[in-house]
XYZ file of C-alpha atoms in Angstrom:
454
model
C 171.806 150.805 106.806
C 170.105 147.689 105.506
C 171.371 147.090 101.845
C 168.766 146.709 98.884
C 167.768 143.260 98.122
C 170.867 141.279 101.002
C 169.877 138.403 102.581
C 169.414 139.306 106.235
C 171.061 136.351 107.647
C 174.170 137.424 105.224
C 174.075 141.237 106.269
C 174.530 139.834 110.163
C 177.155 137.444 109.773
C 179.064 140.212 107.797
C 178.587 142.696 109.743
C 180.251 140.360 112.412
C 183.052 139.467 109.863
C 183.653 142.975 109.393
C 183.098 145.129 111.977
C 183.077 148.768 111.075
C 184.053 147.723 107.819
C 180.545 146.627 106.626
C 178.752 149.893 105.692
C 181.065 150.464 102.797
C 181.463 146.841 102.010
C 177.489 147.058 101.627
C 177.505 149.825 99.147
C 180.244 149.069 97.150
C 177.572 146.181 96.368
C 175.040 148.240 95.165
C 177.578 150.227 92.824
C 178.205 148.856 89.237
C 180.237 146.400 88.753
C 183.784 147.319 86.883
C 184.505 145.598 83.367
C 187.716 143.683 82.787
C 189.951 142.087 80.555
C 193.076 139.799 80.432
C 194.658 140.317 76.936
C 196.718 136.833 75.358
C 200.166 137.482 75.046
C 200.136 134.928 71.977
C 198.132 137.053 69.878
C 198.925 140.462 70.709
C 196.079 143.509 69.027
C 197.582 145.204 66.166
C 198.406 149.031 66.830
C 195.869 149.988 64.346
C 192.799 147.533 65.548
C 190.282 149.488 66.656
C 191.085 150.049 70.822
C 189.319 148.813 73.642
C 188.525 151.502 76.187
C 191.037 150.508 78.807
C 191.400 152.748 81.534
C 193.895 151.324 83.794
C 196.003 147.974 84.610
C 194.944 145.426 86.716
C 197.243 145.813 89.624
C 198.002 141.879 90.048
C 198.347 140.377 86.321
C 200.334 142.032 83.630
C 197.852 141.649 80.782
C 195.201 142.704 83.234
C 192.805 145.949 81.838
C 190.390 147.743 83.126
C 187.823 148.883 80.859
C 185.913 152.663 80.961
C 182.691 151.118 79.964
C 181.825 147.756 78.995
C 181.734 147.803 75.075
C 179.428 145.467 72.690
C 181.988 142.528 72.697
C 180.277 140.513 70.590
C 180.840 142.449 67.726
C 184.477 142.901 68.207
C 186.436 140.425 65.835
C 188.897 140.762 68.081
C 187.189 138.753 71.135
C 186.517 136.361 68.777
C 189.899 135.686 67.532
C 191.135 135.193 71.521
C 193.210 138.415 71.552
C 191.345 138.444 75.161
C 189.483 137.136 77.593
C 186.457 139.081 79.801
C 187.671 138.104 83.577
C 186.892 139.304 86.263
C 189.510 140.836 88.023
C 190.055 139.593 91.582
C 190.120 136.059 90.304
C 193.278 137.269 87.883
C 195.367 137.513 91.153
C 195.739 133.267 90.656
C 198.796 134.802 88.637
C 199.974 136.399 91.212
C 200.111 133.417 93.342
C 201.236 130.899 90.925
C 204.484 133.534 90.070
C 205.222 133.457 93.624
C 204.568 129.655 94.344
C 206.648 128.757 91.054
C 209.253 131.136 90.429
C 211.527 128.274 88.664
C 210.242 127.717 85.247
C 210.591 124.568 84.730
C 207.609 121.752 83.252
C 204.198 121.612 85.090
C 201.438 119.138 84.854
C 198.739 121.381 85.936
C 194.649 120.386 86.174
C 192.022 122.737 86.205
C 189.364 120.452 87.966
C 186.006 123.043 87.614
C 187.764 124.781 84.790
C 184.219 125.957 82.620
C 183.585 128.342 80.958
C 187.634 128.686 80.767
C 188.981 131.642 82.491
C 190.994 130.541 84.864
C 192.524 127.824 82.560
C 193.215 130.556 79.513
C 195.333 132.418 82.370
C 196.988 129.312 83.165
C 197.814 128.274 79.869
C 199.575 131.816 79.055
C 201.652 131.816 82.108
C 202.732 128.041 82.385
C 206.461 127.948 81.931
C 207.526 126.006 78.157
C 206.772 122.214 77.939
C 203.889 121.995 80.584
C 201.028 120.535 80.146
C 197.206 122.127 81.481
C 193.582 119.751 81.638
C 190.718 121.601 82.093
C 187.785 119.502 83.309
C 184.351 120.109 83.601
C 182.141 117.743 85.177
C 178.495 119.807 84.048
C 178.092 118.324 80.110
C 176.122 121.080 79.105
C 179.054 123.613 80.014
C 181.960 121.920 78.316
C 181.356 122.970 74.906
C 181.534 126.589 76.058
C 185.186 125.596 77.605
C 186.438 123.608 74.733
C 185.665 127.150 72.722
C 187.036 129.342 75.168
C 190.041 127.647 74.821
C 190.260 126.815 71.063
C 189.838 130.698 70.305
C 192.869 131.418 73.567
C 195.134 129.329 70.574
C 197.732 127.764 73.405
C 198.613 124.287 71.915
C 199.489 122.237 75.430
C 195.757 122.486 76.973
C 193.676 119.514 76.905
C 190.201 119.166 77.959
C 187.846 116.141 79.708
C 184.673 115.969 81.541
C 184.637 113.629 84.599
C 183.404 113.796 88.163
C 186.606 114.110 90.466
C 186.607 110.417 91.552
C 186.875 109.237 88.298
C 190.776 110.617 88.537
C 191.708 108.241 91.237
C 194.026 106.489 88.641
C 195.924 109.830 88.380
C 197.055 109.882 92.602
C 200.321 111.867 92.735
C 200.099 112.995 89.060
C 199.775 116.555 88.939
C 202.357 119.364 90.004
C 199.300 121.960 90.184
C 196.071 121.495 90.648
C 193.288 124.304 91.043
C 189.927 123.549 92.592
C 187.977 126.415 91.489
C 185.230 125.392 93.697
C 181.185 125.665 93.014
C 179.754 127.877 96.169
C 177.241 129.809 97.425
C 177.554 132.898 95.051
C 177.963 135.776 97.959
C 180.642 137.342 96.027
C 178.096 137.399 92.880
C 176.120 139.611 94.678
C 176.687 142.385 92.937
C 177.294 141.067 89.372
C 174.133 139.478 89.122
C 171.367 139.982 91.187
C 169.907 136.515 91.053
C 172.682 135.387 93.048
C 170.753 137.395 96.395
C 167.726 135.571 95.609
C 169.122 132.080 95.602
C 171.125 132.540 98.703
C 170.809 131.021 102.220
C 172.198 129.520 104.913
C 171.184 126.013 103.917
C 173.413 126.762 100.940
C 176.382 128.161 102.688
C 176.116 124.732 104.497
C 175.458 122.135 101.425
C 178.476 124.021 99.179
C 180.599 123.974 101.715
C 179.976 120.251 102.134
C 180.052 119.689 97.981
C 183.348 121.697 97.851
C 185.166 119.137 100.985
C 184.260 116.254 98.761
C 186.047 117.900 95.471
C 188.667 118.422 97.887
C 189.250 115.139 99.264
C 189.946 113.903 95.872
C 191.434 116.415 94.365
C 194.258 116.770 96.926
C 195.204 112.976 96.449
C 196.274 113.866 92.632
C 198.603 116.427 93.799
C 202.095 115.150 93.460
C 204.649 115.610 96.175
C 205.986 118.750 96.923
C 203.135 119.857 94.486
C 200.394 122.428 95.165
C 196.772 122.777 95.661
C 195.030 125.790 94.959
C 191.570 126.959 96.203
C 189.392 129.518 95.442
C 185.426 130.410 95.418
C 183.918 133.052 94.381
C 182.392 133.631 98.106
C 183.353 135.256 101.616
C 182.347 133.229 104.430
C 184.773 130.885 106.314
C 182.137 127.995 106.139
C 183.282 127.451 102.521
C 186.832 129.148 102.531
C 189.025 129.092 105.866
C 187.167 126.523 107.477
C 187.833 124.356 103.948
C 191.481 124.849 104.120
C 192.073 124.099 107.756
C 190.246 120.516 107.235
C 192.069 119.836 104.327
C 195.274 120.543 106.425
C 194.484 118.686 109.408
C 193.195 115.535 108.039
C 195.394 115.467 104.431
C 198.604 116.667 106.081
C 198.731 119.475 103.651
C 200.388 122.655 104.897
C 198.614 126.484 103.837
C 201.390 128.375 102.344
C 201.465 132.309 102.533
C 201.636 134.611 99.961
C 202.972 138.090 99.737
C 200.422 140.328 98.040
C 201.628 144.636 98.881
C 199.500 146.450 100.797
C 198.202 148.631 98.085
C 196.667 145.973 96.469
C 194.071 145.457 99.223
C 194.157 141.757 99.823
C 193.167 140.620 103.031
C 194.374 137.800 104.691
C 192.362 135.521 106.868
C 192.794 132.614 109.098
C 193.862 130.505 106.384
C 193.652 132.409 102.687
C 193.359 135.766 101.110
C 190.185 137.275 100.958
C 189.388 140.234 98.163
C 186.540 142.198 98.853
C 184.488 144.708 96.580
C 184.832 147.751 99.161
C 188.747 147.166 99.569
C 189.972 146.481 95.515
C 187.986 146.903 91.987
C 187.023 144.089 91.983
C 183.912 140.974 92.874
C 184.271 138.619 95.989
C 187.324 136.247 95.604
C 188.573 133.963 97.899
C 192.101 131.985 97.165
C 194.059 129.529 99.446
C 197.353 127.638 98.638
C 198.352 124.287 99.733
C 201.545 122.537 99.830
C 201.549 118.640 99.778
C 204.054 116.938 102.472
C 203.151 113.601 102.347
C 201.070 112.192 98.906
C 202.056 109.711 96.826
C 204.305 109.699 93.692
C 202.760 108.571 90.986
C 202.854 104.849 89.566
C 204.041 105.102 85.771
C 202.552 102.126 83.724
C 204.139 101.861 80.324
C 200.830 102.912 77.889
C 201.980 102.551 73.998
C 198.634 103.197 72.568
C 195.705 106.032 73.103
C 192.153 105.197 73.373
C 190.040 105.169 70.511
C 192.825 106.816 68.545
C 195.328 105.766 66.096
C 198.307 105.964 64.257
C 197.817 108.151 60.630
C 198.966 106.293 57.490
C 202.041 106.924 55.882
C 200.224 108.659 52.987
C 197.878 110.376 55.399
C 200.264 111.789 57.558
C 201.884 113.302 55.055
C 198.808 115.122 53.777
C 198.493 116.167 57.207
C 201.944 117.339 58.051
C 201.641 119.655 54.872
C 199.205 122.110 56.640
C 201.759 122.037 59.438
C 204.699 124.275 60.754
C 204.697 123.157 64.436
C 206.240 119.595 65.934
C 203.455 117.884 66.545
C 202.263 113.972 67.039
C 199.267 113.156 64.797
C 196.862 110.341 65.666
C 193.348 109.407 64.156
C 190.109 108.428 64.729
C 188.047 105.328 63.315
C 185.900 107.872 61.678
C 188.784 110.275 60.129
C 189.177 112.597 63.095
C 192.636 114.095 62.916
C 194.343 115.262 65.977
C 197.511 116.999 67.421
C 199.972 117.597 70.212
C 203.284 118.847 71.115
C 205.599 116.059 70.495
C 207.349 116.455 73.767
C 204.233 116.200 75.868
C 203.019 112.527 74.263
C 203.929 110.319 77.119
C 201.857 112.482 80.186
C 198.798 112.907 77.539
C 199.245 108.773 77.298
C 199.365 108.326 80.919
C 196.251 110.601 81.230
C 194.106 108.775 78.120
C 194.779 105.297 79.970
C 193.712 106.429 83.303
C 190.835 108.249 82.681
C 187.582 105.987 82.310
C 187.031 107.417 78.325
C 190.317 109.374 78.043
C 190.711 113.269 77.349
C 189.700 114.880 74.193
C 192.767 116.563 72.032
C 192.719 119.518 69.729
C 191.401 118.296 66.428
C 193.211 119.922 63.683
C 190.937 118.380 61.186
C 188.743 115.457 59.345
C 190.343 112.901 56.602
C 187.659 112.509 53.722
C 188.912 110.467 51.110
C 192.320 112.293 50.069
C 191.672 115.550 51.701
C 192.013 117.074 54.601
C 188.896 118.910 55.874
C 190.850 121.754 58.928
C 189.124 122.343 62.083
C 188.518 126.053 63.705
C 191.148 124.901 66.113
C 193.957 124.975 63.547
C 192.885 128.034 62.209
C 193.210 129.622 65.654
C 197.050 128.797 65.986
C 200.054 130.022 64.866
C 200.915 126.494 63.358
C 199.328 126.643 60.124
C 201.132 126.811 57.084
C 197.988 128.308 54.659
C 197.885 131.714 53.142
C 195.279 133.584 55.165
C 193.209 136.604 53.734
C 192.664 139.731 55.676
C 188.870 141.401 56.198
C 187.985 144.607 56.921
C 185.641 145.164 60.525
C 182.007 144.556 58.069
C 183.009 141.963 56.536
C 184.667 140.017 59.420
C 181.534 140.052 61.397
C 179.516 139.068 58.680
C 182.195 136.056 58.418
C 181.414 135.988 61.962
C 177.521 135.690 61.401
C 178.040 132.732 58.831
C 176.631 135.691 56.190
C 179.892 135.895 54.050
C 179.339 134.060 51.005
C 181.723 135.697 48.548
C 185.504 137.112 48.688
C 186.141 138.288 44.935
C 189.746 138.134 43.668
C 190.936 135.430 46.403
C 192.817 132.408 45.308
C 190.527 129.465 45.010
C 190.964 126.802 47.930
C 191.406 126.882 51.570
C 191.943 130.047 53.265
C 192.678 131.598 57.059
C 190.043 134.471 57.294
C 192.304 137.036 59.591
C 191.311 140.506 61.053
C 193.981 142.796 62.043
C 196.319 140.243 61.745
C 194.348 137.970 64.031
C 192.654 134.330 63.039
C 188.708 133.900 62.840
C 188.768 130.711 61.061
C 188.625 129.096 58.160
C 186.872 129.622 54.389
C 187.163 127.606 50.821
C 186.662 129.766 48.036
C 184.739 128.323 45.323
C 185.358 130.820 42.390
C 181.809 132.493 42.369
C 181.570 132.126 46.438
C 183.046 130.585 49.316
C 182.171 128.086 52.144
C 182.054 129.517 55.882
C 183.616 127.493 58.276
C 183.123 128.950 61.339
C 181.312 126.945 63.900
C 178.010 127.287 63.921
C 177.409 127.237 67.724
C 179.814 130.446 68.077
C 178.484 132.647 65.637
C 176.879 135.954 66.256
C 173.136 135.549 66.344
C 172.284 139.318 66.464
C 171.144 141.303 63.648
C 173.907 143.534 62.497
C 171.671 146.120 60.726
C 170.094 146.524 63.822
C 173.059 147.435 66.048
């Protein structure tokens, strides 16, 4: 059997990799793909929103669901509002591994070092034990805004975002408790999702990713902190870019590969160094995943830092205004230009360690813009549980029309600022004028399909 559309060069080497294995490994690629989603425990759906055609649970992550079909998610409110996240599901088993490597639940500082477009820093974020800290990099410009979303709509309040190549973070050696490398690759384990992925293959790519991903590593495992882990995964399944990887990092970092217990059932396969998932064997794409324990490292050199870059401390007056809108303990700092923004009080030193040894600091969740003697809220504070404004509840029409920037009147609202909710969830944020009302939702996430249409 010669599978529609495979690379030769791919369909020897895995035939080699897999023995009498690869016939149904080679179908299951040519089979649909199965939908998936990880719900957010901080914004749970309300028992009358309309249900999502979940079939069964993801075996490895508890808010893990498979889906019958894959439904018109765009035009559920509730995607919008962050009540869950379309993931794959093989690369949900990174819960699995971080419950095992971190059973005590005690403060992380965790980086997500190719975190875009977010999914694998949204899981973090909702399993990190209280008080930790997550920041999600992205080094591609043109992808960050679709992270910084992602995670404004997931609503967690201790995730942080930046966009640096992974040398810039040399000031950060020994920093980090966790950090993921979530690795750019060849794509094999994209074969079936999208077909593209065939096309652009070859060996000459195996080769260059695998030499791409060795120089993320080399710098990524210096930030790890003693004791600390490193965790590496691609989306591929040849040992070029996965085992091979992990026993170079060990040998010339002094980093030992840890094992993980995954049950048989599950259909995880462990390889020379790793844990391979494979379409054939789970319901699931092409995952790799690899966990690293540093022994030697360096601790980290704390520098007193008093002061943030670019930001400031709020007037007296000002932070008052501010602290009105408010029901969480937060620190508030400001911009030159009025930018207002926020962060768990108890996480102010790290984030000030982070700002001063990054080349242009990290960007924090803006909760809003000073103008004169008002406070103009962000989405972002709209899509927590920290705000202290009445909120008004929409029906499924009229929330995607809110959602399409079309609503322009809510008729017997109180005037003023209001959290537009949809079965109990937040979509953002509206001032009604009286005779009609100001949208507020950001104009690069609305829905840009015609509604009469669908």
């Amino acid at each position: 059997m010669q599978p529609n559309d495979l690379p030769p060069a791919f369909c020897r080497r895995m035939r080699e990799d897999l023995d009498g294995d690869f016939e149904p490994f080679a179908a299951a690629l040519n089979e649909p793909p199965p939908v998936s989603i990880r719900l957010n425990p901080s914004k749970p759906l309300s028992s009358s929103a309309e249900s999502l055609p979940l079939s069964s649970p993801v075996a490895w992550h508890p808010q893990g669901y498979y889906l019958d079909k894959r439904p018109m998610f765009a035009l559920d409110p509730a995607f919008h509002a962050g009540a869950y996240y379309v993931q794959e599901a093989s690369s949900m088993i990174l819960h699995a591994a971080l419950t095992q490597l971190f059973s005590d639940k005690f403060p992380l500082r965790i980086l997500d070092l190719c975190a875009a477009p977010g999914g694998k820093s949204t899981l973090i974020a909702s399993w990190m034990p209280e008080g930790s800290l997550l920041l999600s990099n992205e080094i591609i410009r043109s992808r960050v805004g679709a992270l910084q979303g992602n995670l404004t709509s997931w609503g967690h309040p201790a995730t942080f975002t930046c966009s640096y190549d992974p040398e810039d973070f040399k000031g950060l050696a020994g920093f980090f408790d966790v950090v993921l490398v979530d690795a750019p690759c060849s794509g094999e384990g994209l074969f079936r999702k999208d077909p593209a992925a065939r096309a652009e293959w070859s060996e000459e790519n195996v080769c260059l990713s695998a030499a791409r991903q060795r120089r993320i590593l080399t710098a990524a495992r210096q930030l790890v902190a003693p004791g600390g882990v490193l965790l590496y995964s691609t989306c591929t399944y040849n040992d070029s870019e996965n085992s091979e990887n992990v026993a170079w990092l060990a040998k010339s970092a002094g980093m030992h590969p840890l094992s993980l217990d995954f049950p048989a059932d599950w259909g995880v396969v462990a390889r020379q160094q790793g844990y391979q998932l494979y379409p054939h064997r789970v319901r699931g794409e092409g995952f790799y995943l690899a966990a690293l324990r540093q022994l030697e490292g360096v601790r980290f050199q704390e520098k007193p830092v008093r002061y943030l870059k670019k930001l400031e401390a709020l007037h007296t007056r000002d932070e008052k205004l501010v602290r009105g809108w408010l029901t969480e303990d937060l620190f508030l700092l400001r911009s030159k230009e009025g930018k207002v923004v926020a962060a768990p009080v108890s996480l102010a030193k790290p984030l000030r360690q982070l700002d001063s040894a990054l080349p242009q600091g990290i960007w924090f969740t803006e909760i809003g813009h000073l103008k004169g003697s008002e406070l103009i809220p962000a989405h972002a504070l709209a899509m927590r549980a920290g705000s202290a404004l009445e909120k008004v509840a929409l029906e499924k029409a009229d929330a995607l029309r809110f959602l399409k920037r079309e609503l322009t009147a809510l008729p017997d609202v109180p005037r003023g600022w209001q959290v537009v909710t949809y079965q109990g969830l937040p979509l953002g944020w509206v001032k009604n004028l009286g005779n009609r009302i100001n949208n507020y939702f950001p104009t690069e996430q609305r829905i840009r399909m015609d509604l009469e249409r669908v």
